[in-house]
Amino acid sequence: MLVQLKNDIKKALQNNKISLLLLFFFLALQFCRIFFVFPAGDESYYMTNPIRLAQGDILFRDSWDVIQTQGIFLAPFYYVYMLLFGTEGIILFGRLLYFCFTVVTAYTIYYLLGRDISKNMASFISLIIVVYAPFSLYTIGYNQLLFLFGILGMTLYNIALTTISCKIIVRRTKIICFISGVIHSAMIASYASAVLITPVLLLNVWLITFLHKRRGKIANYKSFAYYLAGMATFAILLVLYILLVVRIDNFVFGIQQVFVYNDNTHSSSLVVILYTLILALFDGIFVDHGIRVLLAILCILTIIVAGVRVYESNFSYKKGQRIIIDHFSVLFSILWIIICSIHAFKAIANPARDNLLTIDLTTYIAYLLPLLMLLPTKNQLIKWKWFLYLVPLSLSQTILVSTTSGGYWYQARYALIGIAIYVVLLLGIQINEMLATFSDTYLKKKGCSSSIFVVSLVLLTFLFFQYYDVYGQANGRFFDNNTRVQIGPAKGIYVVAEYAAFNESLTRSIRKHAIKGKGILALEVFPYAYGVDPSMRMLTQNPWAATLYTRSSYTNNRYLAPIMDYFEFRKETPYMIVYYGVASFLDNPDPQYVIHDFIIKNYEVIEAYNSPSGSHTYTIFLKKEKQNGNEQKGFNHRWRRLYWY
């Protein structure tokens, strides 16, 4: 594969210098973007799990987080990095890992797609996965692992099948099938609820294997067996690891707490699952439920008509029936485009969230799927083969996330990237076929250039949104991020000056008071404390506790009780508490927040900071000397005692 890449670059230097220059330009823009802007919430959450595991925490023993398993893939990288550099610049390191991961995934798409269309066109389409960063977050979290592992596993499996079908049956093809199974098993492990889509995944992979047989290729179902072996091997190793380091009763208890403190199991009925797909596609703009249902029905009918047209191309139809089918095709596609265009314009005018522009763009591209499925292509095999490669898994992931992330539609649409890539592929094919009808050789060359121009516009739009959509402390202006953070986990990232000073001050303060082996609790949106020093441990049942348990938007102890329960269960309380903001509750505690009373009784303020504008503040609490271990006030001691290995 690497030899072919080297040869392709040589040919591009000879024949397609402009295209190659454009590719490197897009890559350079995306690479530069990872050095700017540091959001205070989601990215810190994604980096918490692997850092905790690298510091010695055990899955299901030291965490009750429903997606804690996402950390196992980055923990080895973070462990090596922390041995060499501590936590200085670890956030930037995570971003570089994400960039490398997307480039590897893009190359597998290019390698496979280059066998069906021009390699020039394939290179631009595959680059979509690189310039796409959901929520403008350049880090590997469960979101990114879900769609990247899904696409990477699928492309590797098909690369192996293609090699087998060419009668080059070598040991490496079996290894690739095995690795693709491992990757898909890792995808499921990164987001435990993904086990629900395993039947869809297996059926899809089997259909792809069957497709190669139907085309007269060598029927080697051993490939599917090696794929299953890869999935099973990873799953068995993960279960053995958990059972070896955690007692059975503790593991069962931890699993129970995962579902108690993460409201992700409320949507199990088929009706709810289907409706949440509608939410994932159309919520946020059309408030009326009837319009959402109409859009969903219209989408389904359009896809059905597309299927009928494919059936029609293989079986004879009467002339009258053809006219009816064609009229319905035109009607559905026109209505679909009109309604989705209205939706797109409304979304741009009134975005649901300020960091959803990239995901919105992905969704709008996905809206074109039914229309492009209706349009005929000369090579139907490419059309439906890549449909199996990208669409079913992408759609099932969207449904999965929208039904297991509290029903938040905006959290699900990022998984539509597979459909978006497929739509851009069909669009490029349509442009090439349309312009290829001209007999002039110059126009034929322009046909390829025109399709690449369209894909380049898509790439530029993605990149524009990545620069414009500065999710985090950026005041909405990208070029205000001109101050480089000098110390701490965010070292090397450019942010606004006041935010950089705040981050550096906080890092110094925490390191000043840190004690090796003592736990730290960060309250509110507070990423800086998660890995400020290798000797410190994040001590919460859920790293997201750092952003939940003191927000004024939560008005009852449902969101506060888990953290107290966790401390009681572990028989350990944090040595240090870092509070984002001015601790005004010291003078006027809110009875709705049990943790306020806990802090007042057991901790004392040791340091505080307030930025010049007052927008960035923190307060550091240390445990009172007279309070030690179980003598801390505020516990009911109602948990049964469980011993860890």
XYZ file of C-alpha atoms in Angstrom:
645
model
C 0.000 0.000 0.000
C 2.811 2.405 0.851
C 4.645 1.517 -2.360
C 1.512 2.343 -4.350
C 1.188 5.668 -2.528
C 4.764 6.539 -3.453
C 4.102 5.702 -7.121
C 0.840 7.676 -7.126
C 2.627 10.755 -5.794
C 5.278 10.453 -8.507
C 2.593 10.263 -11.209
C 0.743 13.195 -9.686
C 3.923 15.283 -9.755
C 4.180 14.576 -13.467
C 0.540 14.906 -14.547
C -1.533 16.567 -11.804
C 0.659 19.121 -10.092
C -2.207 21.530 -9.412
C -4.329 18.827 -7.820
C -1.437 17.666 -5.665
C -0.773 21.245 -4.584
C -4.427 21.645 -3.618
C -4.324 18.455 -1.570
C -1.299 19.584 0.414
C -2.890 23.011 0.840
C -5.991 21.467 2.437
C -3.859 19.220 4.642
C -1.731 22.171 5.757
C -4.804 24.248 6.644
C -6.225 21.455 8.771
C -2.870 20.774 10.419
C -2.457 24.440 11.361
C -5.965 24.561 12.828
C -5.122 22.069 15.582
C -2.752 24.602 17.173
C -5.523 27.114 17.847
C -8.381 27.466 20.352
C -8.865 25.373 23.465
C -12.500 24.643 24.392
C -13.147 24.349 28.090
C -15.530 21.414 28.090
C -15.765 18.511 25.658
C -12.113 18.171 24.711
C -11.050 17.955 28.344
C -13.666 15.260 28.875
C -12.305 13.182 26.013
C -8.740 13.396 27.329
C -9.676 12.548 30.927
C -10.325 8.821 30.526
C -7.003 7.884 28.876
C -5.033 10.061 31.310
C -6.712 8.428 34.295
C -5.980 4.973 32.894
C -2.380 5.982 32.172
C -2.088 7.091 35.807
C -3.218 3.674 37.035
C -7.010 3.831 37.309
C -8.905 0.621 36.513
C -11.978 0.320 34.298
C -15.262 -0.147 36.194
C -13.377 0.053 39.468
C -12.307 3.665 39.579
C -14.944 5.102 37.258
C -18.687 4.836 36.760
C -18.655 6.599 33.406
C -20.741 4.925 30.684
C -18.106 5.599 28.003
C -15.001 5.045 30.103
C -13.808 2.326 27.695
C -12.943 4.955 25.087
C -9.776 5.625 27.070
C -8.168 2.241 26.476
C -7.106 3.157 22.930
C -5.249 6.340 23.851
C -3.966 5.306 27.279
C -0.791 3.590 25.911
C 0.092 6.708 23.894
C -0.538 9.000 26.847
C 1.420 6.702 29.151
C 4.544 6.879 26.978
C 4.133 10.621 26.486
C 3.770 11.235 30.238
C 6.891 9.175 30.938
C 8.864 11.449 28.625
C 7.278 14.872 29.045
C 4.818 14.713 31.934
C 1.565 16.448 31.068
C 3.139 19.480 29.409
C 1.425 19.923 26.053
C -0.556 16.705 26.348
C -3.661 18.282 24.785
C -1.719 19.213 21.655
C -0.274 15.695 21.587
C -3.808 14.280 21.591
C -4.715 16.528 18.674
C -1.718 15.345 16.682
C -2.811 11.754 17.315
C -6.265 12.611 15.985
C -4.785 14.179 12.849
C -2.653 11.084 12.194
C -5.645 8.802 12.767
C -7.765 10.683 10.222
C -4.944 10.641 7.659
C -4.606 6.845 8.004
C -8.368 6.406 7.610
C -8.390 8.727 4.592
C -5.624 6.727 2.950
C -7.576 3.468 3.225
C -10.563 5.188 1.577
C -8.284 6.503 -1.177
C -6.640 3.114 -1.709
C -9.998 1.359 -2.092
C -11.803 4.113 -3.987
C -8.904 4.535 -6.408
C -9.791 1.137 -7.883
C -13.254 2.328 -8.913
C -12.735 5.948 -10.016
C -9.789 8.117 -10.978
C -7.156 8.308 -8.265
C -7.137 12.069 -8.604
C -10.813 12.221 -7.708
C -10.430 9.546 -5.018
C -7.753 11.555 -3.227
C -10.006 14.608 -2.884
C -13.022 12.620 -1.695
C -10.980 10.719 0.893
C -9.665 14.018 2.276
C -13.155 14.858 3.580
C -12.538 12.613 6.582
C -9.395 14.643 7.421
C -10.942 18.114 7.254
C -13.985 16.960 9.207
C -13.834 17.594 12.958
C -17.248 17.227 14.635
C -18.039 20.052 17.059
C -14.736 21.612 15.888
C -12.981 19.316 18.357
C -9.593 17.951 17.328
C -9.346 15.069 19.723
C -10.152 11.375 19.872
C -13.292 10.813 21.904
C -16.069 8.268 21.633
C -17.661 10.355 18.848
C -14.566 10.249 16.688
C -13.751 6.629 17.500
C -17.248 5.551 16.526
C -17.199 6.825 12.940
C -13.438 6.517 12.322
C -13.201 2.922 13.557
C -16.382 2.112 11.644
C -15.089 3.438 8.314
C -11.527 2.177 8.828
C -12.661 -1.368 9.621
C -14.984 -1.432 6.613
C -12.374 -0.166 4.145
C -9.693 -2.560 5.389
C -12.044 -5.529 5.053
C -12.916 -4.562 1.490
C -9.270 -4.001 0.614
C -8.644 -7.590 1.713
C -11.615 -8.890 -0.319
C -10.468 -7.015 -3.407
C -7.016 -8.512 -3.084
C -8.488 -12.001 -2.728
C -10.747 -11.467 -5.728
C -7.674 -10.718 -7.805
C -6.399 -14.222 -6.910
C -3.496 -12.833 -4.923
C -4.295 -14.954 -1.893
C -1.548 -14.314 0.603
C -1.292 -14.404 4.348
C -1.508 -10.638 4.677
C -5.095 -10.576 3.356
C -6.173 -12.852 6.196
C -4.350 -10.616 8.638
C -6.127 -7.562 7.232
C -9.517 -9.262 7.670
C -8.569 -10.125 11.238
C -7.442 -6.544 11.927
C -10.667 -5.125 10.488
C -12.606 -7.315 12.927
C -10.454 -6.062 15.803
C -11.103 -2.462 14.750
C -14.873 -2.948 14.602
C -14.799 -4.644 17.989
C -12.827 -1.656 19.279
C -15.503 0.614 17.807
C -18.118 -1.200 19.872
C -15.933 -1.046 22.977
C -15.361 2.697 22.582
C -19.088 3.282 22.982
C -20.583 0.356 24.883
C -24.108 0.951 23.565
C -22.765 0.213 20.070
C -23.273 -3.461 20.849
C -26.878 -2.790 19.781
C -25.812 -2.227 16.164
C -23.612 -5.331 16.004
C -26.267 -7.313 14.028
C -26.444 -4.500 11.450
C -22.664 -4.434 11.221
C -22.346 -8.195 10.751
C -25.144 -8.300 8.170
C -23.514 -5.478 6.244
C -20.114 -7.183 6.207
C -21.735 -10.462 5.105
C -23.564 -8.722 2.248
C -20.291 -7.213 1.078
C -18.688 -10.663 1.103
C -21.693 -12.010 -0.834
C -21.409 -9.114 -3.316
C -17.880 -10.163 -4.261
C -19.071 -13.728 -4.857
C -21.991 -12.587 -7.051
C -19.583 -10.657 -9.258
C -17.814 -13.865 -10.185
C -14.972 -13.375 -7.758
C -13.396 -16.102 -5.701
C -15.806 -17.066 -2.936
C -13.544 -17.034 0.083
C -15.804 -16.968 3.111
C -12.764 -17.590 5.252
C -12.364 -13.818 5.087
C -15.574 -13.414 7.048
C -14.388 -16.054 9.521
C -11.126 -14.180 10.097
C -13.136 -10.990 10.551
C -15.285 -12.662 13.229
C -12.155 -14.043 14.870
C -10.741 -10.537 15.119
C -13.908 -9.222 16.741
C -14.046 -12.120 19.199
C -10.359 -11.858 20.124
C -10.587 -8.213 21.111
C -13.818 -8.750 23.037
C -12.391 -11.727 24.959
C -9.183 -9.869 25.854
C -11.175 -6.886 27.121
C -13.428 -9.057 29.281
C -10.448 -11.013 30.642
C -8.676 -7.772 31.530
C -11.683 -6.525 33.466
C -12.221 -9.835 35.254
C -8.547 -10.100 36.211
C -8.286 -6.655 37.798
C -11.786 -6.236 39.246
C -13.789 -8.597 41.422
C -17.031 -9.867 39.929
C -19.271 -8.240 42.528
C -17.460 -4.931 42.105
C -17.751 -5.158 38.337
C -21.489 -5.834 38.532
C -21.910 -2.966 40.959
C -19.928 -0.626 38.697
C -22.052 -1.606 35.690
C -25.193 -0.841 37.684
C -23.891 2.608 38.582
C -23.011 3.296 34.947
C -26.671 2.978 34.008
C -27.990 4.603 37.182
C -25.948 7.766 36.740
C -26.073 7.997 32.975
C -29.572 8.459 31.616
C -29.009 6.556 28.407
C -31.366 3.609 28.588
C -34.727 5.335 28.332
C -35.302 4.715 24.623
C -35.686 1.035 23.882
C -38.906 0.843 21.838
C -38.778 0.773 18.048
C -41.128 3.761 17.806
C -38.846 5.900 19.972
C -35.762 4.817 18.039
C -37.347 5.722 14.699
C -38.591 9.035 16.021
C -35.194 9.974 17.412
C -33.775 9.456 13.927
C -36.236 12.113 12.787
C -34.995 14.338 15.595
C -31.398 13.731 14.582
C -32.120 14.911 11.060
C -34.692 17.652 11.464
C -34.962 18.817 15.071
C -33.872 22.275 16.122
C -35.523 24.119 13.250
C -38.934 22.592 12.612
C -40.715 22.626 15.954
C -43.906 21.088 14.647
C -43.813 17.310 15.037
C -46.004 16.825 11.970
C -43.432 18.430 9.670
C -40.690 16.216 11.084
C -42.774 13.111 10.438
C -43.606 14.367 6.922
C -39.921 14.840 6.172
C -39.116 11.360 7.415
C -41.903 9.795 5.326
C -40.765 11.762 2.287
C -37.206 10.547 2.790
C -38.333 6.919 3.110
C -40.564 7.141 0.014
C -37.759 8.657 -2.021
C -35.400 5.851 -1.070
C -38.118 3.284 -1.895
C -38.627 4.840 -5.318
C -34.869 4.754 -5.831
C -34.941 1.041 -5.056
C -37.832 0.522 -7.494
C -35.845 2.209 -10.241
C -32.936 -0.114 -9.596
C -35.351 -3.056 -9.752
C -36.774 -1.627 -12.963
C -33.350 -1.572 -14.582
C -33.064 -5.336 -14.059
C -36.635 -6.415 -14.895
C -38.952 -5.383 -17.711
C -41.724 -2.878 -17.035
C -44.617 -1.648 -19.119
C -44.346 1.837 -20.556
C -47.145 3.226 -18.372
C -45.523 1.884 -15.245
C -42.219 3.497 -16.211
C -43.907 6.884 -16.607
C -45.540 6.601 -13.171
C -42.262 5.654 -11.524
C -40.398 8.493 -13.240
C -43.047 11.042 -12.240
C -42.970 9.896 -8.635
C -39.184 10.070 -8.669
C -39.220 13.667 -9.868
C -41.990 14.650 -7.442
C -40.329 13.176 -4.375
C -36.897 14.538 -5.214
C -38.224 18.077 -5.858
C -40.207 18.138 -2.604
C -37.254 16.745 -0.716
C -34.821 19.359 -2.009
C -37.252 22.246 -1.413
C -38.019 21.295 2.187
C -34.411 20.501 3.027
C -33.281 23.792 1.473
C -35.732 25.655 3.699
C -34.375 23.719 6.644
C -30.798 24.595 5.702
C -31.506 28.318 5.305
C -33.323 28.452 8.644
C -30.498 26.607 10.351
C -27.886 29.016 9.011
C -29.978 32.007 10.068
C -30.640 30.617 13.540
C -28.099 27.918 14.481
C -29.071 25.656 17.359
C -25.566 25.738 18.808
C -22.541 27.821 17.963
C -20.278 24.836 17.353
C -22.523 22.874 14.998
C -21.722 24.496 11.659
C -19.541 21.595 10.533
C -22.131 19.031 11.599
C -24.871 21.082 9.928
C -22.882 21.033 6.688
C -22.517 17.251 6.962
C -26.272 16.942 7.482
C -27.144 19.147 4.503
C -24.881 17.095 2.248
C -26.524 13.914 3.554
C -29.923 15.363 2.602
C -28.967 14.890 -1.059
C -28.727 11.111 -0.627
C -32.242 10.227 -1.916
C -31.901 12.485 -4.959
C -28.517 11.100 -5.988
C -29.762 7.562 -5.449
C -32.538 8.313 -7.955
C -30.113 9.512 -10.617
C -28.840 6.647 -12.799
C -25.136 5.942 -13.212
C -23.358 3.908 -15.841
C -21.634 1.755 -13.268
C -24.325 0.606 -10.846
C -21.850 -1.702 -9.089
C -19.770 1.231 -7.810
C -22.920 3.008 -6.691
C -24.340 0.159 -4.626
C -21.027 -1.266 -3.485
C -20.048 2.016 -1.846
C -23.578 2.346 -0.518
C -22.928 -0.832 1.494
C -19.476 0.385 2.504
C -20.618 3.694 3.998
C -24.368 4.272 4.355
C -25.867 1.498 6.569
C -23.215 1.807 9.271
C -23.357 5.609 9.219
C -27.149 5.618 9.511
C -27.196 3.013 12.295
C -24.587 4.982 14.261
C -26.734 8.106 13.964
C -29.769 6.263 15.308
C -27.675 4.708 18.064
C -26.210 7.957 19.384
C -29.498 9.837 19.126
C -31.183 7.180 21.278
C -28.408 6.653 23.836
C -27.081 10.157 24.481
C -30.116 11.504 26.252
C -31.927 11.947 22.935
C -29.799 14.922 21.936
C -30.230 15.190 18.186
C -27.185 17.409 17.714
C -24.939 14.761 19.296
C -25.948 12.217 16.678
C -25.603 14.000 13.345
C -21.800 13.851 13.311
C -22.110 10.140 12.408
C -23.676 11.133 9.061
C -20.167 11.800 7.706
C -20.155 8.378 6.003
C -23.316 9.298 4.087
C -21.846 12.717 3.259
C -18.744 11.096 1.730
C -20.976 8.775 -0.298
C -23.077 11.695 -1.567
C -19.978 13.628 -2.657
C -18.738 10.479 -4.422
C -22.013 10.125 -6.367
C -21.989 13.833 -7.151
C -18.487 13.579 -8.602
C -19.484 10.544 -10.668
C -22.557 12.365 -12.014
C -20.479 15.386 -13.072
C -17.903 13.195 -14.774
C -20.543 11.180 -16.653
C -22.424 14.298 -17.689
C -19.376 16.034 -19.133
C -17.926 12.830 -20.560
C -20.731 12.803 -23.156
C -18.912 15.580 -24.980
C -16.660 14.227 -27.678
C -14.002 16.912 -27.309
C -10.934 15.602 -25.466
C -10.376 18.973 -23.812
C -13.869 18.876 -22.310
C -13.261 15.350 -21.057
C -10.225 16.582 -19.211
C -12.285 19.468 -17.911
C -14.875 16.971 -16.737
C -12.446 15.519 -14.249
C -11.318 18.998 -13.265
C -14.913 20.128 -12.777
C -15.722 17.268 -10.434
C -12.567 17.935 -8.450
C -13.513 21.606 -8.324
C -16.878 20.700 -6.755
C -15.240 18.445 -4.165
C -12.667 21.156 -3.448
C -15.498 23.574 -2.680
C -16.859 21.052 -0.182
C -13.431 20.733 1.436
C -12.998 24.502 1.592
C -16.425 24.882 3.184
C -15.517 22.361 5.857
C -12.241 24.166 6.519
C -13.946 27.566 6.592
C -16.365 26.334 9.250
C -13.483 24.851 11.250
C -11.805 28.258 11.355
C -15.002 30.255 11.766
C -16.603 27.939 14.313
C -14.124 28.543 17.127
C -15.720 26.428 19.821
C -14.203 27.479 23.113
C -12.755 30.597 24.719
C -12.210 32.548 21.513
C -14.763 35.352 21.688
C -16.033 34.254 18.288
C -13.001 35.655 16.426
C -10.374 33.214 15.287
C -7.460 35.636 14.929
C -7.878 36.831 18.517
C -6.225 33.551 19.456
C -2.692 34.895 19.153
C -1.191 34.094 22.563
C 0.636 30.810 23.046
C 0.101 28.945 26.309
C 3.546 28.454 27.854
C 2.974 25.872 30.594
C 0.509 23.167 31.509
C -1.443 20.574 29.528
C -2.518 23.217 26.984
C 1.069 24.257 26.271
C 1.665 25.083 22.622
C -1.942 26.032 21.823
C -2.807 29.591 20.807
C -5.721 31.180 22.658
C -6.872 34.692 23.590
C -4.416 36.497 25.885
C -6.627 36.606 28.972
C -7.474 32.930 28.666
C -3.792 32.013 28.346
C -2.924 33.965 31.514
C -5.790 32.303 33.367
C -4.720 28.830 32.271
C -1.079 29.379 33.231
C -1.997 30.847 36.622
C -4.236 27.893 37.382
C -1.541 25.407 36.424
C 0.958 27.064 38.776
C -1.568 27.213 41.612
C -2.510 23.550 41.406
C 1.077 22.378 41.129
C 1.985 24.527 44.108
C -0.484 22.732 46.390
C -0.470 19.240 44.851
C 0.547 16.230 46.937
C 1.643 13.037 45.247
C -1.027 10.345 45.259
C -3.754 12.629 46.565
C -6.973 12.945 44.602
C -8.303 16.123 43.049
C -11.870 17.074 42.223
C -12.507 19.689 39.542
C -15.921 21.336 39.595
C -17.562 23.036 36.600
C -15.978 23.272 33.142
C -12.444 22.778 34.322
C -10.139 20.807 32.048
C -6.857 22.147 33.335
C -6.856 20.108 36.525
C -7.364 16.770 34.784
C -3.736 16.105 34.059
C -1.769 19.036 35.374
C 0.706 16.841 37.190
C 1.411 13.115 36.773
C 1.304 12.621 40.537
C -2.284 13.862 40.786
C -5.379 11.741 40.270
C -8.778 12.760 39.005
C -11.163 11.660 41.749
C -14.753 11.564 40.517
C -17.126 8.821 39.485
C -17.363 10.487 36.107
C -14.970 12.989 34.523
C -18.028 14.846 33.269
C -18.827 15.525 36.926
C -16.431 18.392 36.484
C -19.008 20.124 34.343
C -22.283 19.039 35.875
C -22.521 19.209 39.577
C -22.377 22.945 40.259
C -24.208 24.413 37.304
C -27.091 26.660 38.272
C -29.220 25.127 35.522
C -29.584 21.971 37.601
C -32.026 22.537 40.433
C -32.017 19.286 42.359
C -29.606 16.827 43.886
C -30.146 14.203 41.208
C -27.041 15.534 39.484
C -25.166 16.077 42.737
C -25.794 12.818 44.557
C -23.574 10.580 42.359
C -20.378 12.390 43.246
C -21.118 12.128 46.969
C -22.107 8.492 46.590
C -18.844 7.799 44.814
C -16.741 9.332 47.572
C -18.634 7.349 50.179
C -18.297 4.155 48.175
C -14.540 4.633 47.726
C -14.040 5.720 51.351
C -11.910 8.517 49.956
C -12.481 12.208 49.456
C -10.370 14.617 47.395
C -7.434 16.367 48.979
C -8.024 19.370 46.720
C -11.148 20.832 45.119
C -10.807 23.271 42.234
C -13.885 25.399 41.722
C -14.456 27.379 38.534
C -15.709 30.799 39.546
C -16.029 32.825 42.713
C -17.140 30.624 45.607
C -20.068 32.837 46.578
C -21.839 29.865 48.148
C -19.484 30.147 51.149
C -21.540 33.068 52.427
C -24.878 31.907 51.096
C -24.955 28.114 50.537
C -27.725 26.747 48.361
C -29.565 23.878 50.106
C -30.302 22.352 46.688
C -26.616 21.586 46.229
C -25.443 19.043 48.764
C -21.840 19.512 47.721
C -21.872 23.144 48.920
C -22.469 22.031 52.485
C -19.848 19.301 52.102
C -17.188 21.800 50.984
C -18.005 24.318 53.723
C -17.709 21.682 56.464
C -14.566 19.970 55.266
C -12.507 22.397 53.156
C -10.953 25.838 53.335
C -10.019 28.343 50.632
C -6.304 28.404 49.973
C -6.099 30.478 46.780
C -8.304 32.369 44.306
C -7.880 34.099 40.940
C -9.887 36.636 38.979
C -8.996 37.752 35.451
C -9.026 41.493 34.597
C -12.393 41.237 32.838
C -13.815 38.954 35.510
C -14.731 36.305 32.928
C -12.208 33.718 34.179
C -12.037 32.946 37.882
C -11.182 29.999 40.074
C -11.031 29.069 43.745
C -8.861 26.317 45.226
C -9.942 24.454 48.347
C -7.744 22.191 50.464
C -8.972 19.637 52.965
C -8.963 20.880 56.544
C -6.164 19.313 58.540
C -8.453 17.983 61.247
C -10.519 16.051 58.692
C -9.016 12.758 57.605
C -10.462 9.879 55.599
C -13.755 8.599 56.929
C -13.973 11.354 59.524
C -15.168 13.698 56.813
C -18.612 15.103 57.485
C -21.484 14.610 55.120
C -21.549 10.819 54.701
C -24.434 8.517 55.545
C -22.278 5.353 55.383
C -25.083 3.425 53.724
C -22.974 1.585 51.144
C -22.010 -1.985 51.813
C -18.257 -2.420 51.999
C -16.614 -3.821 48.895
C -12.925 -4.628 48.717
C -10.795 -4.036 45.653
C -8.026 -6.267 44.491
